DNA sequence: TGTTTTTTTGAACAATGTTCAAAATCGAGG
DNA sequence: CCTCGATTTTGAACATTGTTCAAAAAAACA
């Protein structure tokens, strides 16, 4: 019978799985140090000691490789933000605000620390026709949960849907400040100033929210 | 004597200038309809009825072409936002807030209307080593002025520098919501909802600002 | 008109992702 | 341990791109 997926128990499949993993690692390393734009099939083949064509036995595309690395980055980001989210207790609104700020600062730190991996998440454009893979939505749900939780304390009067929308808005807004600030397309802003900016933005927004309730 | 720049008064220079303009127009059209990633030197040569190599007599690079188109886009954006900025009078804080919202909505509309041109502004990454051209800073100063003006009304107690930073923060935040919202990398958000989001964000932030003063 | 200068041309090159027929390798049966 | 069919690996070849440059064409000039 023709199996499409290699049996991961057989020695053949084991070897294959190992190579694929090494390929992903190599891609991740290259993206992390030189940016997604400088990923070369031939370099990767050299990295894992395999012929050029073999890349295409392990992966259908270079794009698939980039997506896989993106998935890993998103998971790391989720972990980092989750950690920051537990840093502050959150019984009162003040605590909730601090937690939101902590998450935002962690986001900025992640972006600084994994500059190229983080950029790859947003720079990468799917080839026309392919749609966003499932893991994106999955990981994003996790991340958003961390933001919704403080919002439950800050805007208890609002419906869940409103809070979800606010979480989306805040995430995007903070992302905008971090993204444009760090990569200095317009004006390069030092990390500490970016932190100040997101902090100010969140404090003001939350002040507005509390006033509203 | 060897002139490097073609004399734009001589018939030779005239012709050259004309071709260059047609090239820029062709590039702009192609970017506007298919995105910057699908710009091809050969296509452009065909568009303006010229041999492949001639492209490089009119422009040093395809990148230069993209930068020029970016400059034009930024100028259009500046004009659009400037128009929106005059829509609301601004004697009192309420008017200032409305003006900020009007500008943000215009920004969203511009992004929707000139989707690919607008994206090209942010997607394009300068080749390593080259730095941001001057016109970027120039046009951005214009754009920021439109944001700083309402802020003068909203936070008169703050130093000019603080207001400039706030303008930067607000621009980036709105950009983030528009950018991630429209291009639906995570979740595709319809234009009206994006407008709601930026409006809410600005109202809350401004409420916070007024409270602070 | 003949000569010199400038411009235009398009063939050629380099870099890249991807394919595929052939070679190498493997695994099971004798 | 050897053989043979199946599977995997290989790397040469192809397609697509940006860019260059020697030669041809055009223009300017005397």
XYZ file of C-alpha atoms (C1' of nucleotides) in Angstrom:
486
model
C 0.000 0.000 0.000
C 1.299 3.438 -0.736
C 1.669 5.431 2.439
C 2.054 9.149 1.829
C 3.296 9.975 5.305
C 6.492 8.164 6.217
C 5.997 5.795 9.118
C 7.784 7.543 11.972
C 8.469 4.242 13.721
C 10.397 2.615 10.886
C 14.095 3.468 10.717
C 13.434 5.071 7.332
C 10.800 7.383 8.762
C 12.949 8.108 11.787
C 15.779 9.349 9.623
C 13.392 11.411 7.569
C 11.843 12.995 10.643
C 15.280 13.790 11.987
C 16.342 15.469 8.773
C 13.169 17.501 8.653
C 13.736 18.693 12.168
C 17.312 19.667 11.395
C 16.078 21.532 8.350
C 13.584 23.489 10.413
C 16.241 24.289 12.987
C 18.621 25.444 10.279
C 15.945 27.653 8.761
C 15.102 29.093 12.145
C 18.720 29.883 12.871
C 19.218 31.547 9.513
C 16.061 33.609 9.810
C 16.922 34.593 13.367
C 20.351 35.859 12.430
C 19.911 37.219 8.915
C 16.229 37.750 8.324
C 13.710 35.830 6.334
C 14.707 37.538 3.092
C 18.126 35.914 3.095
C 16.920 32.342 3.337
C 18.424 30.292 0.499
C 17.512 26.739 -0.422
C 21.122 25.977 -1.262
C 22.368 27.316 2.060
C 19.907 25.171 3.950
C 20.922 22.098 1.976
C 24.520 22.797 2.934
C 23.584 23.391 6.562
C 22.101 19.950 7.028
C 24.516 18.221 4.660
C 22.107 17.166 1.978
C 21.687 17.730 -1.723
C 19.689 20.666 -2.978
C 16.842 18.542 -4.255
C 16.426 16.760 -0.943
C 15.030 19.900 0.609
C 11.927 19.222 -1.432
C 11.573 15.735 -0.003
C 11.387 17.177 3.486
C 9.212 20.167 2.756
C 7.052 21.128 -0.209
C 8.230 24.703 -0.363
C 10.529 27.219 1.184
C 7.322 28.988 2.130
C 6.183 26.005 4.149
C 9.456 26.214 6.027
C 8.866 29.868 6.791
C 5.372 29.075 8.008
C 6.682 26.359 10.305
C 9.259 28.700 11.779
C 6.503 31.266 12.172
C 4.466 28.777 14.110
C 7.365 28.154 16.468
C 7.899 31.879 16.930
C 4.256 32.406 17.737
C 4.434 29.664 20.337
C 7.474 31.257 21.934
C 5.726 34.609 21.927
C 2.691 33.063 23.545
C 4.856 31.585 26.285
C 6.641 34.888 26.897
C 3.443 36.871 27.143
C 1.808 34.233 29.309
C 4.698 34.523 31.720
C 4.416 38.287 31.874
C 0.674 37.979 32.396
C 1.089 36.192 35.697
C 3.503 38.747 37.071
C 0.874 41.040 38.536
C -2.121 40.161 40.658
C -5.255 41.673 39.382
C -8.002 41.977 41.945
C -8.404 45.720 41.488
C -8.307 47.838 38.330
C -4.864 49.180 39.206
C -3.455 45.661 39.119
C -5.150 44.961 35.829
C -3.557 48.020 34.288
C -0.124 46.989 35.516
C -0.630 43.572 34.029
C -1.562 44.987 30.655
C 1.529 47.160 30.735
C 3.679 44.201 31.731
C 2.366 42.210 28.782
C 2.996 45.075 26.397
C 6.531 45.539 27.690
C 7.152 41.838 27.284
C 5.924 42.119 23.739
C 8.381 44.912 23.057
C 11.164 42.905 24.690
C 10.322 39.877 22.584
C 10.393 41.980 19.459
C 13.809 43.373 20.404
C 15.202 40.026 21.404
C 13.980 38.007 18.449
C 14.007 40.840 15.990
C 14.148 38.853 12.768
C 11.961 35.986 13.873
C 9.336 38.440 15.039
C 9.509 40.447 11.840
C 9.149 37.284 9.805
C 5.722 36.834 11.373
C 4.470 40.015 9.780
C 6.660 40.492 6.739
C 5.878 37.142 5.267
C 3.134 37.343 2.702
C 1.316 34.167 1.778
C 1.498 33.287 -1.877
C -1.710 34.280 -3.595
C -4.374 31.683 -3.022
C -3.026 29.983 0.064
C -4.843 30.950 3.214
C -3.704 31.456 6.766
C -2.955 28.132 8.449
C -4.859 26.999 11.512
C -2.067 27.322 14.043
C -2.155 31.062 13.603
C -5.688 31.336 14.882
C -4.977 28.849 17.643
C -1.939 30.630 19.014
C -3.578 34.002 18.624
C -6.520 32.885 20.723
C -4.080 32.048 23.495
C -2.397 35.402 23.255
C -5.658 37.286 23.232
C -6.847 35.466 26.319
C -4.026 37.117 28.218
C -5.312 40.511 27.194
C -9.000 39.820 27.709
C -8.488 38.732 31.287
C -7.371 42.123 32.622
C -10.078 43.733 30.536
C -12.680 41.715 32.404
C -11.619 43.606 35.515
C -11.358 46.952 33.759
C -14.650 46.941 31.891
C -16.967 44.562 33.727
C -20.024 46.390 32.448
C -19.298 45.577 28.799
C -20.419 42.488 26.923
C -17.826 39.823 26.240
C -17.812 40.738 22.587
C -16.927 44.338 23.355
C -14.083 43.194 25.538
C -12.793 40.921 22.810
C -12.850 43.785 20.355
C -11.025 46.000 22.831
C -8.384 43.311 23.301
C -7.911 43.218 19.555
C -7.667 46.990 19.381
C -5.140 47.212 22.184
C -3.011 44.447 20.745
C -2.934 46.088 17.338
C -2.232 49.508 18.799
C 0.676 48.282 20.898
C 1.956 46.299 17.948
C 1.868 49.443 15.852
C 3.924 51.423 18.320
C 6.436 48.616 18.741
C 6.616 47.817 15.057
C 7.048 51.304 13.671
C 9.105 52.396 16.646
C 11.684 49.635 16.634
C 12.297 49.161 12.963
C 12.843 52.871 12.594
C 11.254 53.177 9.188
C 10.274 56.714 9.988
C 12.237 57.617 13.046
C 14.274 55.100 14.980
C 13.072 55.129 18.560
C 15.157 53.560 21.337
C 13.609 50.637 23.171
C 13.094 52.528 26.425
C 11.139 55.220 24.667
C 8.973 52.626 22.938
C 8.267 51.173 26.366
C 7.300 54.613 27.624
C 5.030 55.098 24.651
C 3.078 51.879 25.090
C 2.853 52.467 28.817
C 1.452 55.934 28.326
C -0.931 54.700 25.673
C -2.270 51.948 27.923
C -2.554 54.159 30.999
C -4.526 56.752 29.090
C -6.789 54.210 27.448
C -7.460 52.477 30.742
C -8.120 55.793 32.455
C -10.698 56.452 29.775
C -12.184 53.004 30.292
C -12.523 53.416 34.048
C -14.119 56.808 33.590
C -16.642 55.279 31.242
C -17.847 52.599 33.653
C 32.241 68.907 -20.514
C 30.669 65.803 -19.122
C 27.308 66.551 -17.576
C 26.060 63.755 -15.350
C 22.500 64.993 -15.146
C 20.795 65.298 -18.508
C 19.965 68.872 -19.323
C 16.192 68.963 -19.069
C 15.975 71.879 -21.479
C 17.692 70.164 -24.407
C 15.476 67.962 -26.578
C 17.564 64.973 -25.506
C 16.954 65.639 -21.856
C 13.305 66.296 -22.533
C 12.853 62.881 -24.095
C 14.717 61.262 -21.289
C 12.658 63.023 -18.665
C 9.503 61.973 -20.435
C 10.537 58.337 -20.519
C 11.468 58.419 -16.890
C 8.098 59.815 -16.015
C 6.313 57.174 -18.031
C 8.402 54.545 -16.297
C 7.412 55.860 -12.886
C 3.778 55.978 -13.912
C 3.949 52.414 -15.200
C 5.537 51.238 -11.975
C 2.941 53.049 -9.923
C 0.116 51.486 -11.911
C 1.556 48.029 -11.583
C 2.168 48.369 -7.856
C -1.284 49.830 -7.333
C -3.015 46.943 -9.061
C -0.811 43.944 -8.278
C 1.371 44.853 -5.361
C 5.008 45.720 -5.128
C 6.077 42.088 -5.125
C 4.923 41.578 -8.698
C 6.943 44.380 -10.211
C 9.079 43.035 -13.057
C 11.752 44.918 -14.948
C 10.718 43.212 -18.186
C 7.082 44.117 -17.723
C 7.958 47.752 -17.159
C 10.160 47.789 -20.244
C 7.228 46.455 -22.224
C 4.841 48.954 -20.663
C 6.782 51.964 -21.870
C 7.939 50.339 -25.105
C 11.632 50.225 -24.469
C 14.313 47.563 -24.277
C 15.045 45.857 -21.005
C 18.396 47.488 -20.563
C 16.991 50.965 -21.020
C 15.284 50.751 -17.670
C 18.723 51.131 -16.161
C 19.365 54.333 -18.075
C 16.313 55.893 -16.491
C 16.747 54.568 -12.992
C 19.647 52.929 -11.194
C 17.590 50.192 -9.642
C 14.152 48.739 -9.387
C 14.435 49.714 -5.737
C 14.856 53.342 -6.679
C 11.649 53.067 -8.636
C 9.841 51.671 -5.618
C 11.200 54.488 -3.486
C 9.997 57.090 -5.967
C 6.533 55.578 -6.042
C 6.637 55.523 -2.251
C 7.414 59.202 -2.229
C 4.404 59.916 -4.419
C 2.190 57.787 -2.215
C 3.361 59.604 0.884
C 2.576 62.926 -0.766
C -0.926 61.746 -1.649
C -1.393 60.517 1.891
C -0.248 63.845 3.226
C -2.767 65.648 1.048
C -5.597 63.343 2.093
C -4.879 63.716 5.790
C -4.416 67.462 5.460
C -7.859 67.683 3.908
C -9.417 65.674 6.694
C -7.640 67.832 9.244
C -9.444 70.969 8.167
C -12.863 69.343 8.380
C -13.464 70.139 12.037
C -12.956 73.382 13.856
C -10.983 72.969 16.969
C -11.441 75.723 19.506
C -12.530 73.367 22.282
C -11.228 69.915 23.211
C -14.323 68.229 21.781
C -13.526 69.618 18.353
C -9.913 68.562 18.651
C -10.991 65.020 19.391
C -13.303 64.987 16.390
C -10.495 66.193 14.222
C -8.166 63.462 15.401
C -10.834 60.901 14.652
C -11.457 62.404 11.237
C -7.763 62.144 10.427
C -7.630 58.540 11.592
C -10.673 57.627 9.547
C -9.120 59.264 6.534
C -6.021 57.222 7.110
C -8.080 54.054 7.156
C -9.902 55.133 4.018
C -6.632 55.860 2.258
C -5.322 52.446 3.224
C -8.457 50.788 1.839
C -8.493 52.842 -1.304
C -4.817 52.544 -2.186
C -4.282 49.174 -0.602
C -1.178 48.110 -2.507
C 0.435 51.511 -2.742
C -0.033 51.998 0.964
C 1.321 48.558 1.777
C 4.343 49.213 -0.384
C 5.264 52.024 1.978
C 5.735 49.603 4.839
C 6.539 46.326 3.180
C 9.469 47.647 1.282
C 12.732 46.998 3.062
C 15.737 49.050 2.067
C 18.664 47.041 0.842
C 21.228 46.682 3.595
C 23.380 49.758 3.839
C 21.129 52.253 2.117
C 19.422 54.597 4.480
C 16.016 56.224 4.496
C 15.828 59.002 1.911
C 15.156 62.580 2.918
C 11.670 62.913 1.468
C 10.414 60.411 3.998
C 11.304 62.643 6.921
C 9.990 65.681 5.081
C 6.580 64.214 4.289
C 6.306 62.667 7.714
C 6.879 66.029 9.358
C 3.914 67.359 7.407
C 1.728 64.478 8.451
C 2.712 64.762 12.084
C 1.919 68.433 12.117
C -1.683 67.536 11.472
C -1.716 65.394 14.572
C 0.234 67.733 16.812
C -2.162 70.607 16.202
C -5.187 69.018 17.893
C -2.897 67.809 20.646
C -1.966 71.397 21.397
C -5.597 71.938 22.344
C -5.900 68.653 24.212
C -2.766 68.828 26.302
C -1.796 72.460 26.606
C -0.004 71.841 29.882
C 2.588 69.535 28.299
C 5.883 70.566 26.744
C 6.100 70.554 22.968
C 8.334 67.514 23.087
C 5.743 65.522 25.008
C 3.124 66.457 22.478
C 5.355 65.387 19.622
C 5.918 62.039 21.282
C 2.197 61.645 21.816
C 1.574 62.405 18.163
C 4.036 59.696 17.242
C 2.416 57.240 19.620
C -1.072 57.931 18.321
C -0.022 57.667 14.713
C 1.691 54.344 15.315
C -1.224 53.017 17.334
C -3.779 53.911 14.695
C -1.509 52.525 12.028
C -1.292 49.271 13.944
C -5.051 48.898 14.154
C -5.504 49.753 10.493
C -2.607 47.653 9.317
C -3.349 44.445 11.193
C -7.079 44.934 10.858
C -7.284 45.446 7.121
C -4.765 42.987 5.856
C -6.386 40.283 7.944
C -3.190 38.490 8.807
C -4.762 37.355 12.016
C -8.437 38.039 11.642
C -9.842 39.988 8.739
C -11.777 42.919 10.114
C -14.228 44.846 7.924
C -13.450 48.492 7.308
C -16.340 49.798 9.403
C -15.162 47.857 12.415
C -11.623 49.152 11.967
C -13.087 52.650 11.945
C -14.946 51.892 15.157
C -11.787 50.564 16.713
C -9.656 53.602 15.979
C -12.462 55.895 17.060
C -12.848 54.118 20.366
C -9.108 54.067 20.876
C -8.801 57.791 20.264
C -11.822 58.705 22.395
C -10.497 56.723 25.321
C -6.988 58.078 24.994
C -8.239 61.638 24.733
C -10.533 61.136 27.714
C -7.480 60.025 29.631
C -5.558 63.058 28.431
C -8.260 65.518 29.488
C -8.528 63.887 32.879
C -4.785 64.284 33.335
C -4.670 68.009 32.725
C 28.322 64.366 -45.712
C 31.608 62.244 -42.444
C 32.957 61.926 -37.687
C 32.326 61.811 -32.941
C 29.400 61.386 -28.972
C 25.377 59.608 -26.793
C 21.719 56.483 -26.341
C 19.488 52.221 -26.969
C 19.557 47.585 -27.452
C 19.162 42.734 -26.264
C 22.212 38.907 -25.583
C 24.605 37.203 -21.757
C 25.405 36.541 -16.765
C 24.449 35.572 -11.979
C 21.406 34.214 -8.449
C 17.632 31.838 -7.153
C 13.487 28.236 -6.481
C 11.959 24.028 -8.309
C 11.778 19.593 -11.021
C 12.983 15.020 -12.374
C 15.515 11.139 -14.528
C 19.190 8.617 -12.997
C 22.066 6.745 -9.277
C 22.441 5.128 -4.751
C 20.495 2.938 -0.945
C 17.615 -0.026 1.520
C 14.913 -4.100 2.942
C 13.064 -8.524 2.370
C 13.203 -13.266 0.404
C 15.950 -16.889 -0.882
C 25.277 -13.316 1.900
C 23.197 -12.175 -2.458
C 19.617 -10.379 -5.498
C 15.962 -7.631 -6.908
C 12.255 -4.402 -6.539
C 11.024 -0.254 -4.086
C 12.369 3.958 -2.050
C 15.289 7.824 -1.344
C 18.844 10.902 -2.661
C 21.158 13.321 -5.921
C 22.623 17.183 -8.748
C 22.206 18.617 -13.432
C 18.876 21.172 -15.843
C 15.149 24.548 -16.206
C 12.544 28.830 -15.410
C 12.471 33.303 -13.689
C 14.377 37.102 -12.154
C 17.679 41.653 -11.779
C 21.638 43.599 -13.800
C 25.595 44.465 -17.060
C 27.924 45.735 -21.200
C 29.774 45.492 -25.930
C 27.858 46.515 -30.081
C 24.459 48.839 -33.010
C 21.686 52.799 -33.812
C 20.744 57.505 -33.441
C 21.920 62.140 -32.818
C 24.903 66.073 -32.765
C 28.237 68.442 -34.868
C 31.640 70.266 -38.171
